[in-house]
Short mmCIF file of C-alpha atoms in Angstrom, two decimals:
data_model
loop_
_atom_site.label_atom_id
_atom_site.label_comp_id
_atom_site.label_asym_id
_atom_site.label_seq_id
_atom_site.Cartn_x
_atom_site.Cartn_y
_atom_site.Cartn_z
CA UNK A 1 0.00 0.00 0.00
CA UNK A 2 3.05 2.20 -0.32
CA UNK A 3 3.05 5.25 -2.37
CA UNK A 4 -0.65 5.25 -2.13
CA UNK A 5 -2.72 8.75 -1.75
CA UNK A 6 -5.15 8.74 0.92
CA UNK A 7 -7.65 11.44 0.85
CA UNK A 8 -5.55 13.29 -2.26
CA UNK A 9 -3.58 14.37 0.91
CA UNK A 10 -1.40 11.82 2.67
CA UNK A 11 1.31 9.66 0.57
CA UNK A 12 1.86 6.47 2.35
CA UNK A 13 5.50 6.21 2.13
CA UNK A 14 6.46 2.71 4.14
CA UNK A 15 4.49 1.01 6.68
CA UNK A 16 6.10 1.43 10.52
CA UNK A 17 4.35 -1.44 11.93
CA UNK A 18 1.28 -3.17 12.48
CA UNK A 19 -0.84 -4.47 15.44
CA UNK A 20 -3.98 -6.26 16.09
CA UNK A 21 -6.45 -3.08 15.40
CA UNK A 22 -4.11 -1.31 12.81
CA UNK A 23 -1.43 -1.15 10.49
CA UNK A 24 0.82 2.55 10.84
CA UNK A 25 2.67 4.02 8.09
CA UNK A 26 4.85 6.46 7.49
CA UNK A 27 3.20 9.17 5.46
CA UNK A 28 3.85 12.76 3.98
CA UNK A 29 1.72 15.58 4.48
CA UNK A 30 1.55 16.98 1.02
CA UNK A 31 -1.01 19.93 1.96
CA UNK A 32 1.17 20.72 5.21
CA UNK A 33 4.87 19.54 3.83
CA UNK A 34 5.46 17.27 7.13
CA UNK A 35 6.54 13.85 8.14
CA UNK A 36 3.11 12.03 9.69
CA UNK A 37 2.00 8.55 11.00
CA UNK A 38 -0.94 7.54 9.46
CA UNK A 39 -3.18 4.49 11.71
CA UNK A 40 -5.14 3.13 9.20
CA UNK A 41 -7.90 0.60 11.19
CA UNK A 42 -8.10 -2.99 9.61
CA UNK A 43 -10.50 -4.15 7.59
CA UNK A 44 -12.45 -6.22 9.89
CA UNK A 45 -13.62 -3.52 12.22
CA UNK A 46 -14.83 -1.12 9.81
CA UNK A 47 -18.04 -2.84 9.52
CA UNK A 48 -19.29 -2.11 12.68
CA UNK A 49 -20.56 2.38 12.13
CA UNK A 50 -21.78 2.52 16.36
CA UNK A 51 -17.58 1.49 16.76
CA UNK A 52 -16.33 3.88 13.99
CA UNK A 53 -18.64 6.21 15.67
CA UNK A 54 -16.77 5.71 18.75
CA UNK A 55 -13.54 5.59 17.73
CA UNK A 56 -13.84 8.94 16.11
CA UNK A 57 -15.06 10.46 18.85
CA UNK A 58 -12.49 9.05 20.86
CA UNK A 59 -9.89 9.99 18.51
CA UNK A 60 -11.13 13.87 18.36
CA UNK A 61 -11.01 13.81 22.60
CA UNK A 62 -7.03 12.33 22.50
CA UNK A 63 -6.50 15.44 19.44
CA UNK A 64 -7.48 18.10 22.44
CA UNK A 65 -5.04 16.69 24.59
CA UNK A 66 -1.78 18.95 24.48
CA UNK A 67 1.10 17.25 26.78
CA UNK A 68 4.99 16.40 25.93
CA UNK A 69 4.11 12.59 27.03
CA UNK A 70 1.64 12.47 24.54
CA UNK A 71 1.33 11.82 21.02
CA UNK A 72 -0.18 14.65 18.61
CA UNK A 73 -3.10 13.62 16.79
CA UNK A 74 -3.30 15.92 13.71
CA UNK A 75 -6.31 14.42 12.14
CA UNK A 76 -9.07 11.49 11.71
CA UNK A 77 -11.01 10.79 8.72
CA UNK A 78 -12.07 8.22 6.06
CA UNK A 79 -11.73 7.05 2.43
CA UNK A 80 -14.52 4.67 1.48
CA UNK A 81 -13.76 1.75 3.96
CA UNK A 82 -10.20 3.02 4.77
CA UNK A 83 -10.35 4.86 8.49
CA UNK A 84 -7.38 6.38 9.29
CA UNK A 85 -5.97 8.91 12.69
CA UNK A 86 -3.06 11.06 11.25
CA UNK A 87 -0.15 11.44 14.26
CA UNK A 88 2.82 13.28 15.19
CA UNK A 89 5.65 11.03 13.62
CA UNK A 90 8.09 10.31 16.01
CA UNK A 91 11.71 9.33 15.21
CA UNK A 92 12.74 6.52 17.32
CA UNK A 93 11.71 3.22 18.59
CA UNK A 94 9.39 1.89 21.21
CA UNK A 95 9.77 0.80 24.87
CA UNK A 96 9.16 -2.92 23.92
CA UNK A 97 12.48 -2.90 21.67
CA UNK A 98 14.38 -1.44 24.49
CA UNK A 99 13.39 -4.00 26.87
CA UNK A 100 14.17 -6.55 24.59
CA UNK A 101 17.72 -5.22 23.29
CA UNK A 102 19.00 -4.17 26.94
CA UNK A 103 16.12 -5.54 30.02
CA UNK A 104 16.82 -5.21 32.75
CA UNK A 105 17.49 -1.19 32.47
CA UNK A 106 19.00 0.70 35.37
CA UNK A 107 16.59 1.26 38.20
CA UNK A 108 17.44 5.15 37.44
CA UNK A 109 15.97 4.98 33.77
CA UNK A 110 13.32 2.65 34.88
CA UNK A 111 12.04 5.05 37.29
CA UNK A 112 12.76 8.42 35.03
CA UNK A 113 10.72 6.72 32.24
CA UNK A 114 7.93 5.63 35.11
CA UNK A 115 7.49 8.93 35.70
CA UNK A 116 7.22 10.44 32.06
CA UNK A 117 4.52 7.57 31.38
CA UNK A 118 2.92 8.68 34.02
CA UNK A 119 2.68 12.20 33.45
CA UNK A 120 0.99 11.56 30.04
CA UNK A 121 -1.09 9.38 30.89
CA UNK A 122 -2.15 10.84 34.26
CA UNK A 123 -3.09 14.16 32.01
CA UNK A 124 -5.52 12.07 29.90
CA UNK A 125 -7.08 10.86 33.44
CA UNK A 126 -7.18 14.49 34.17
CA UNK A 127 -9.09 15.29 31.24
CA UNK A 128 -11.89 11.99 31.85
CA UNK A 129 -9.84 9.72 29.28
CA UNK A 130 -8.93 6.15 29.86
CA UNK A 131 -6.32 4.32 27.99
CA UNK A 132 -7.30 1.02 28.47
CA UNK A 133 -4.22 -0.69 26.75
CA UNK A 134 -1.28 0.61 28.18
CA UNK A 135 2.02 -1.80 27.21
CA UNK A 136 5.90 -0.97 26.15
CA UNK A 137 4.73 -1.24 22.61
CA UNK A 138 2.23 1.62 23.19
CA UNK A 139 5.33 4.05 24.62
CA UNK A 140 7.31 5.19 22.08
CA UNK A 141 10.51 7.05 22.95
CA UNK A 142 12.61 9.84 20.86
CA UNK A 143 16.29 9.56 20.14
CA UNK A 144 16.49 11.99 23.46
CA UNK A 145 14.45 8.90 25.40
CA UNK A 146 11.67 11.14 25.50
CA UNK A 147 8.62 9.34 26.22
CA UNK A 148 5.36 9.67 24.04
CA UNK A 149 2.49 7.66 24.94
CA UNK A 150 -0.02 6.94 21.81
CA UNK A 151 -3.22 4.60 20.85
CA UNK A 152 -5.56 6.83 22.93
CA UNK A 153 -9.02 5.39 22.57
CA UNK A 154 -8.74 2.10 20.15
CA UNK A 155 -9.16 -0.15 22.60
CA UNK A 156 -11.92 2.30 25.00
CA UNK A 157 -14.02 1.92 21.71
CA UNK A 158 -13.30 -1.41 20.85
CA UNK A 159 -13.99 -3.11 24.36
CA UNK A 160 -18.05 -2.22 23.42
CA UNK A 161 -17.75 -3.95 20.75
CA UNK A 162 -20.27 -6.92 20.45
CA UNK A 163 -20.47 -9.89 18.25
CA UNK A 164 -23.70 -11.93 17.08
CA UNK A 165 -23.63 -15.73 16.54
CA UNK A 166 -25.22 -17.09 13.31
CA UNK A 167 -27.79 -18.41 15.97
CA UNK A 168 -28.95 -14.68 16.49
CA UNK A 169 -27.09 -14.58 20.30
CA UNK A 170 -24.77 -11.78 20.98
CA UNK A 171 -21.37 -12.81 22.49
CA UNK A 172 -18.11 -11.10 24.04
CA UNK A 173 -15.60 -13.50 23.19
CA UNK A 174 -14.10 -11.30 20.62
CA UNK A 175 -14.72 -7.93 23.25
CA UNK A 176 -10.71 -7.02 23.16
CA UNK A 177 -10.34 -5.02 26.97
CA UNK A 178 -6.66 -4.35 26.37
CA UNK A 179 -3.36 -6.71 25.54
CA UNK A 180 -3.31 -9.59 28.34
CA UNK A 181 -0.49 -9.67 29.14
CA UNK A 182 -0.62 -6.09 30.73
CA UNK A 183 -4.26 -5.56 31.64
CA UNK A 184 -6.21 -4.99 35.19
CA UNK A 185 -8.03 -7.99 37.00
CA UNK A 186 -11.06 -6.01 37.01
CA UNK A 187 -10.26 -5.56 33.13
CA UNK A 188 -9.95 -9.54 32.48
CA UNK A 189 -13.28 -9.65 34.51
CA UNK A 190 -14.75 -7.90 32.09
CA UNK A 191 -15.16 -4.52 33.94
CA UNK A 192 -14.97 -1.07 32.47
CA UNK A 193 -11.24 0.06 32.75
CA UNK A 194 -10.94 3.25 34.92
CA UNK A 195 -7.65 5.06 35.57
CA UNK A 196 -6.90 2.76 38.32
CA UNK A 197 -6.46 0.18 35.56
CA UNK A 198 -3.99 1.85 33.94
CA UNK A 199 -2.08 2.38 37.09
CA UNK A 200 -2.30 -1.36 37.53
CA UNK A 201 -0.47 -1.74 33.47
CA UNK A 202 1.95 0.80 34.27
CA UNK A 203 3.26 -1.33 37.54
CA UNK A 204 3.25 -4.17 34.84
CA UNK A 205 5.37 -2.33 32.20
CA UNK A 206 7.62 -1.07 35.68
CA UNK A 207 8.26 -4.67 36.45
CA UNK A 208 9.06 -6.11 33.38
CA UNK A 209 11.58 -2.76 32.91
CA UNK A 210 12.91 -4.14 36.07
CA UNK A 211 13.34 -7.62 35.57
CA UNK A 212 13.32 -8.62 31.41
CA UNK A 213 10.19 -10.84 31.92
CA UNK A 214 6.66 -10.19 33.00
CA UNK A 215 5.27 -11.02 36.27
CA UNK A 216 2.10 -13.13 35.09
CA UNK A 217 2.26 -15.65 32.32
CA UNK A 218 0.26 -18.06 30.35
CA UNK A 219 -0.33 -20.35 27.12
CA UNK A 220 -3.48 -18.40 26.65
CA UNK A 221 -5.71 -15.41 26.90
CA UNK A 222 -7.84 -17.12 29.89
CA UNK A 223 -5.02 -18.56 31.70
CA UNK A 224 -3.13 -14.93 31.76
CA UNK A 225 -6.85 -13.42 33.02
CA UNK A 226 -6.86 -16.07 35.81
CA UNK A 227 -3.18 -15.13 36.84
CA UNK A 228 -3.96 -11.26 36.95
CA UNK A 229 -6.99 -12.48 39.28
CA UNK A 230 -5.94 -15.26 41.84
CA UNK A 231 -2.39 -15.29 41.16
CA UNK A 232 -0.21 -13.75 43.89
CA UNK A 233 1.61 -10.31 43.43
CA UNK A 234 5.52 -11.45 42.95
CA UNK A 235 7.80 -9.51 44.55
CA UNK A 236 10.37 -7.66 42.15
CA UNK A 237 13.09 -8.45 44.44
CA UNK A 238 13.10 -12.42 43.88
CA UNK A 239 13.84 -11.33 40.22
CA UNK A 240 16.21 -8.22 40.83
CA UNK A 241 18.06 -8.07 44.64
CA UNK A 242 19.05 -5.01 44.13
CA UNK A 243 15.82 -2.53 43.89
CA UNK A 244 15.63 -0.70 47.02
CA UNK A 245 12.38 -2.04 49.05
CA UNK A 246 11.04 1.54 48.81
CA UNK A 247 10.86 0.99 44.76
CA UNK A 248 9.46 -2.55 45.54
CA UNK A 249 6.69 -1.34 47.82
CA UNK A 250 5.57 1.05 45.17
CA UNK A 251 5.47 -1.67 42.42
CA UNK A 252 3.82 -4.17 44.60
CA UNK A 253 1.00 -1.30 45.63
CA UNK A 254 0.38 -0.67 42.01
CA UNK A 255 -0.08 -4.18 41.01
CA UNK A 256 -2.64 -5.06 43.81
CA UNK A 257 -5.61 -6.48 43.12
CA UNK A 258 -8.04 -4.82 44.22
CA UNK A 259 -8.38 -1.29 42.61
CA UNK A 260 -8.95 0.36 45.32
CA UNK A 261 -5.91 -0.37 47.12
CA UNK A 262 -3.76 1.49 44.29
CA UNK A 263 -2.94 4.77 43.14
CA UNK A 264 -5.99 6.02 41.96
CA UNK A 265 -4.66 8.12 39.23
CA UNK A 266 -1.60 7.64 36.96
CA UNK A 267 -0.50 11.30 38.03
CA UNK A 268 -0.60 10.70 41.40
CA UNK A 269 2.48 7.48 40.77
CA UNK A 270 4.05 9.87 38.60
CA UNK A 271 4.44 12.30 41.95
CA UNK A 272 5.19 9.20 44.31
CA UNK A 273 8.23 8.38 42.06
CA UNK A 274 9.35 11.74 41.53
CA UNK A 275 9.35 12.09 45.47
CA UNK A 276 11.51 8.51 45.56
CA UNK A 277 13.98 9.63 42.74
CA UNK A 278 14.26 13.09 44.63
CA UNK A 279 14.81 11.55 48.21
CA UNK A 280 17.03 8.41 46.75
CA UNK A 281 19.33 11.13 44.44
CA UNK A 282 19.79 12.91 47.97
CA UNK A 283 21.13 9.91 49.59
CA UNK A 284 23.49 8.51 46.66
CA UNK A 285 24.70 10.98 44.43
CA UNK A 286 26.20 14.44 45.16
CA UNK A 287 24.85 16.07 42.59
CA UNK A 288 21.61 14.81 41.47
CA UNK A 289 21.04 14.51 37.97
CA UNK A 290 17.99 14.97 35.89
CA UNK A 291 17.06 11.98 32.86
CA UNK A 292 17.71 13.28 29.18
CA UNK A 293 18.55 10.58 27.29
CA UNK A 294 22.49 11.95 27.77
CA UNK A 295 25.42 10.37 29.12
CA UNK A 296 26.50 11.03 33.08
CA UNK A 297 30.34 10.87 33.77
CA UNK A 298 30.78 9.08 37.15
CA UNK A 299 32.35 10.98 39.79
CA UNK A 300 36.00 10.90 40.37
CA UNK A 301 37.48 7.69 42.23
CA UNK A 302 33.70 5.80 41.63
CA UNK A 303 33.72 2.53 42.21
CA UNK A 304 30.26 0.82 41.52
CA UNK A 305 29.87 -2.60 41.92
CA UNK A 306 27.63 -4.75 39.35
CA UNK A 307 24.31 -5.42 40.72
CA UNK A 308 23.81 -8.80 42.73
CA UNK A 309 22.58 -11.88 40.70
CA UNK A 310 19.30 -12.60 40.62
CA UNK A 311 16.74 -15.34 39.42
CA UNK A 312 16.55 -13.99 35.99
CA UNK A 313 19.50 -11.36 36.54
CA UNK A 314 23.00 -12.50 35.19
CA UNK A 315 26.09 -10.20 36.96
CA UNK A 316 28.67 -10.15 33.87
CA UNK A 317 31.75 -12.15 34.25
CA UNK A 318 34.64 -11.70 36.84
CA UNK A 319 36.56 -8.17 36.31
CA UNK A 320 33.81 -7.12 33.35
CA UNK A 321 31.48 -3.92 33.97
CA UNK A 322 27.53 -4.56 33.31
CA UNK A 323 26.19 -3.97 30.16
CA UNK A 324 25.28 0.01 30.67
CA UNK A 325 28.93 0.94 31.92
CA UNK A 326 30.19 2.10 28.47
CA UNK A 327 33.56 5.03 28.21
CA UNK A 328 32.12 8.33 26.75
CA UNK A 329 34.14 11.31 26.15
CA UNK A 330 33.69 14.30 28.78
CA UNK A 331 33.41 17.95 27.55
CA UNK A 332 37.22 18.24 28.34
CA UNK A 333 37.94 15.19 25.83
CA UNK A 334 39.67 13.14 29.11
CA UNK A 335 37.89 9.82 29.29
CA UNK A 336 35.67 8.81 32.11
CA UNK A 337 33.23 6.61 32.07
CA UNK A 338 28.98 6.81 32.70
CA UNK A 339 27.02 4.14 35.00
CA UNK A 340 24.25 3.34 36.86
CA UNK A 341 22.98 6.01 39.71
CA UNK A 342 20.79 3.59 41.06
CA UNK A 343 18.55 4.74 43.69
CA UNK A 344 18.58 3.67 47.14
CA UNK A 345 16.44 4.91 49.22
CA UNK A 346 16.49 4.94 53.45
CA UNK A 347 15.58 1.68 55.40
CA UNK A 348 13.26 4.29 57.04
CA UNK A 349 11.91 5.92 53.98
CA UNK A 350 8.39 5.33 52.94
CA UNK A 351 5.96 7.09 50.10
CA UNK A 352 4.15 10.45 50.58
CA UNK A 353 5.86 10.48 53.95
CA UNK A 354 7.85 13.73 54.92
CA UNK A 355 11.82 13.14 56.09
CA UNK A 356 13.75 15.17 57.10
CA UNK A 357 17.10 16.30 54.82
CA UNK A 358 20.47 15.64 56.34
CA UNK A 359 22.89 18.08 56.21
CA UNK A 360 26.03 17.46 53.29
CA UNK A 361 29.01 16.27 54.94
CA UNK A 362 32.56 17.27 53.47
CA UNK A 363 34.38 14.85 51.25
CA UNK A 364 37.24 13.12 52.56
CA UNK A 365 39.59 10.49 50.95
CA UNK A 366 39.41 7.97 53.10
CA UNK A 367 38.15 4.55 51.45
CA UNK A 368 35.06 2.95 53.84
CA UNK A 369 33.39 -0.34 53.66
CA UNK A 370 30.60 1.58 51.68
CA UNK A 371 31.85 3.98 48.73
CA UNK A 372 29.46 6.68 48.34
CA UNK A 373 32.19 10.00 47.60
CA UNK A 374 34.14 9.08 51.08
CA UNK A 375 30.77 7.99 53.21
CA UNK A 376 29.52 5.25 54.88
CA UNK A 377 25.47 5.21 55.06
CA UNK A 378 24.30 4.16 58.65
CA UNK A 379 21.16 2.37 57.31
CA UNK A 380 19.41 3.56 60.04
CA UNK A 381 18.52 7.68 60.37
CA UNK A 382 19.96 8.28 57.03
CA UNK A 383 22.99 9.98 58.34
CA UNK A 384 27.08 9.36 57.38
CA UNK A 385 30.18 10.34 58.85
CA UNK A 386 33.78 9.87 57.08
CA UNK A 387 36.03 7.78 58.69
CA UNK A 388 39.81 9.08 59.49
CA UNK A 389 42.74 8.39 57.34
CA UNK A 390 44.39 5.14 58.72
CA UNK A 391 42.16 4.48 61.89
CA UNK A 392 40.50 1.60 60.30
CA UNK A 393 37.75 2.07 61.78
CA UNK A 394 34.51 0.43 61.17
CA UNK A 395 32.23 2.83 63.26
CA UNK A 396 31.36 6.36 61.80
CA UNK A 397 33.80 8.76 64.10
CA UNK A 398 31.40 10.77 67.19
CA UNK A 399 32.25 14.23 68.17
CA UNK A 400 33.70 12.58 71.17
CA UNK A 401 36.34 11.41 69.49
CA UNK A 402 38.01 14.31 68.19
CA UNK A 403 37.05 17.01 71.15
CA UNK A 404 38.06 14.44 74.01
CA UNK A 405 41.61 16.41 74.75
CA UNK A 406 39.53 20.38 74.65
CA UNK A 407 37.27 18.02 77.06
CA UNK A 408 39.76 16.75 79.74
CA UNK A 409 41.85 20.00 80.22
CA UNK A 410 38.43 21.85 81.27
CA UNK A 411 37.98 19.27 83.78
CA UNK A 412 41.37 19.52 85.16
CA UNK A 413 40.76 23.22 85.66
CA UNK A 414 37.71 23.68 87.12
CA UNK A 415 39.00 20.90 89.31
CA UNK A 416 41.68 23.15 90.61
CA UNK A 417 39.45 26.10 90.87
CA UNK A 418 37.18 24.12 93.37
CA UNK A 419 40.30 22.90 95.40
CA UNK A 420 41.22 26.65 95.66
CA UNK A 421 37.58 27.70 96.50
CA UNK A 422 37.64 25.33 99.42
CA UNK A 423 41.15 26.18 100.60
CA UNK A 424 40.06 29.58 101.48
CA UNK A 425 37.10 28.98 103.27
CA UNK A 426 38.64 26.84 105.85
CA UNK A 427 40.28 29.78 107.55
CA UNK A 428 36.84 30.93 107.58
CA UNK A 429 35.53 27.99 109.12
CA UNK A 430 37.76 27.83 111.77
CA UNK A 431 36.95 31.79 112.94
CA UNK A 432 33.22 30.67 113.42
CA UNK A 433 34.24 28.00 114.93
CA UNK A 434 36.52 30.06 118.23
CA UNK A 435 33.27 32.97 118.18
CA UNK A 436 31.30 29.99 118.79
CA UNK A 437 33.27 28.55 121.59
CA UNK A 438 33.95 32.07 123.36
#
C-alpha cells in the first residue's frame, strides 16, 4: 500500500508497523509539507458504524489533549472503507524494543521513564480519558528517550464492541479489553477500565523494565486473566536483589488487586516516584542529575559494583562492567566513564511520607566499607560520617572522638578552681568555729 494517496492528501510512504487493530505508516503531508504517521484501522472492524462512531469520537477527545508525554493527533477521517488517525511522527523506537535489546534497564531509567509515562497518561485521566491498553509497545521514545504515549481510545471503543452468533445470540468472546499480558483484573473480569487500571499496566510495564520478563504468564488469553486475578503479586526483588524495598513497595502497591488499594490516578504514581527519585538522588549521588537521554560521567574515584545476581538477573563475568557501563568522552575530551545512579532509598523511607534532609558532609579520601564520595550510610537515620585516614575504623567517628583532649583539660581546671575555692574557706571555718566557743 506504499506510495498510495489517501484522501488526495497523505502519501503512504512505508508502513512502521502493524498491530492487532491497525497497520501505521509512514506518510507525507503533502497539503502541510510534514513527516506524519498515518493508523489506518483494519478491515475487519470497519463494519461495525456505532464502533467507527466511537472511535472517532475518541480519537477527536485524544486530538485536544496537548502534553509532551503524549502523542499529537493531527487528524481522523475516512476514504470509502479506509479509516485512518493522522499522528505526530516520532523518530525513534518503542519501549518494547528497548526491553528486549537491553532488560533489565537501570533502576534510574526505569524510574525516570515511570514517571514520564505517568505524566501523560495521568493528564488524559485528568481530562476523563482512559487508555485502556497501556504496554511498552504503546510508549514510544525519541532519540532523546523522551517518552510519548499513543493509541488513545482504540481499545476504549473497541472493548463495546459486540459480536452476534449465526444463531442470532450476541457474544463477548471477541470484546478485546486491552493486551493480556498487561491488563487490570477487574479488566480480564470484564469490567470497564478506569484510571486505576492503567495504574495497575503501568506497575506491569515497571516490572518487566525491572526484571526482562513479565510477572504473570500463560499459554493463553484465559489462563493470563486467571493469573492477573488469583495469582499472587511477585515480589520484584526475587527477580532483581538489588531494587531498594522503597521501589518494591511502590510496584507491589500498584499491582494489587483490588483497585482500590492502588494509586488512583496515573499522576498521582508519577508524583510518588518523583518524590523517591528526589529523596534516593539525595542519599546517593552528590549532585543529582535529571534523565535526558544523555550520558552522566561518574564521579572521580567511583567505584560501583555490578548489581547482585538474581533469578533472571546474570552479573557479567569476573573483572567485566555490566552492560550500561560504556567510556564516553567528557566535555574536556579526558575519558571517564557513565554508569548506573541507582537509587537507594532509606531503610526508614516510605511514600508520601515527609523526612527530614540531612545536612552534606565534606568529602574526605578515606576509602570505607561503603563507597558513596568518602561515606559510609548508617542504614538507620539516614545519616554518614567519614572515617579518618588510617584508623581503620569500622564505626562512623562521634564528636567525642576528636574534642576528648579540649574536654579533659576543662575538667582539670575547674578541678583546681574548686580545690582553691575550698582552701580559702577553711580559715573561715575555723573563725566561726573560736566565736562559737567564746
Amino acid at each position: 500500500m506504499t506510495d498510495s494517496l489517501i484522501n488526495n492528501r497523505y502519501r503512504l510512504l512505508a508502513q512502521q508497523g502493524s498491530g492487532g487493530m491497525a497497520v501505521i505508516y509512514r506518510a507525507m503531508d503533502d497539503e502541510l509539507e510534514r513527516v506524519v504517521a498515518l493508523k489506518i484501522l483494519r478491515p475487519s472492524l470497519t463494519n461495525d458504524q456505532e464502533f467507527l462512531q466511537r472511535f472517532k469520537n475518541e480519537a477527536r477527545s485524544v486530538a485536544n489533549l496537548n502534553h509532551p508525554n503524549i502523542v499529537t493527533v493531527h487528524d481522523v477521517g475516512s476514504e470509502g472503507r479506509t479509516h485512518y488517525i493522522v499522528m505526530e511522527f516520532i523518530d525513534g523506537s518503542d519501549l518494547k524494543k528497548l526491553i528486549r535489546d537491553s532488560a533489565p534497564l537501570p533502576i534510574d531509567v526505569v524510574v525516570d521513564l515511570s514517571i514520564q509515562i505517568c505524566m501523560g497518561i495521568g493528564f488524559a485521566h485528568r481530562a476523563g480519558l482512559v487508555h485502556a491498553d497501556v504496554k511498552p509497545q504503546n510508549v514510544l521514545l525519541t532519540k532523546a528517550r523522551e517518552v510519548k504515549v499513543t493509541d488513545f481510545g482504540i481499545a476504549q471503543a473497541f472493548s463495546k464492541m459486540q459480536t452476534t452468533s449465526p444463531d442470532g445470540e450476541v457474544s463477548r468472546e471477541m470484546v478485546v479489553w486491552g493486551s493480556p499480558q498487561y491488563f487490570a483484573p477487574e479488566q480480564a473480569m470484564g469490567e470497564k477500565p478506569s484510571p486505576a487500571s492503567d495504574v495497575y499496566s503501568i506497575g506491569i510495564v515497571m516490572f518487566e523494565m525491572l526484571t526482562g520478563r513479565l510477572p504473570f504468564t500463560g499459554s493463553d488469553q484465559q489462563e493470563l486473566a486467571r493469573a492477573h486475578i488469583h495469582s499472587a503479586i511477585p515480589n520484584v526483588k526475587d527477580y532483581r536483589p538489588d531494587v531498594p524495598d522503597a521501589l518494591a513497595r511502590i510496584i507491589h502497591k500498584v499491582m494489587s488487586k483490588e483497585k482500590d488499594q492502588r494509586y488512583r490516578m496515573a499522576e498521582q504514581l508519577g508524583h510518588i516516584l518523583a518524590d523517591y527519585r528526589n529523596r534516593a538522588q539525595q542519599h546517593t549521588a552528590p549532585n543529582p542529575r535529571v534523565f535526558g537521554g544523555g550520558d552522566y560521567p561518574a564521579p572521580q574515584q567511583s567505584n560501583v559494583p555490578p548489581p547482585p545476581p538474581g533469578n533472571n538477573y546474570q552479573a557479567p563475568p569476573a573483572g567485566q562492567q555490566p552492560a550500561y557501563y560504556q567510556p564516553v568522552q567528557s566535555s574536556n575530551s579526558e575519558p571517564t566513564q557513565k554508569y548506573n545512579l541507582a537509587p537507594q532509598a532509606p531503610a526508614s523511607y516510605s511514600p508520601g511520607k515527609q523526612q527530614p534532609q540531612q545536612p552534606a558532609q565534606p568529602a574526605v579520601s578515606a576509602p570505607s566499607p561503603v563507597q558513596s564520595g568518602g561515606y559510609a550510610y548508617t542504614g538507620d537515620s539516614g545519616s554518614s560520617a567519614p572515617y579518618p585516614p588510617g584508623t581503620g575504623r569500622s564505626q562512623p567517628v562521634t564528636p567525642l572522638d576528636t574534642e576528648s583532649s579540649g574536654f579533659d583539660a576543662i575538667t582539670i581546671i575547674l578541678a583546681v578552681l574548686a580545690l582553691i575555692s575550698v582552701a580559702c574557706l577553711l580559715p573561715l571555718y575555723y573563725l566561726v568555729y573560736l566565736a562559737y566557743q567564746g
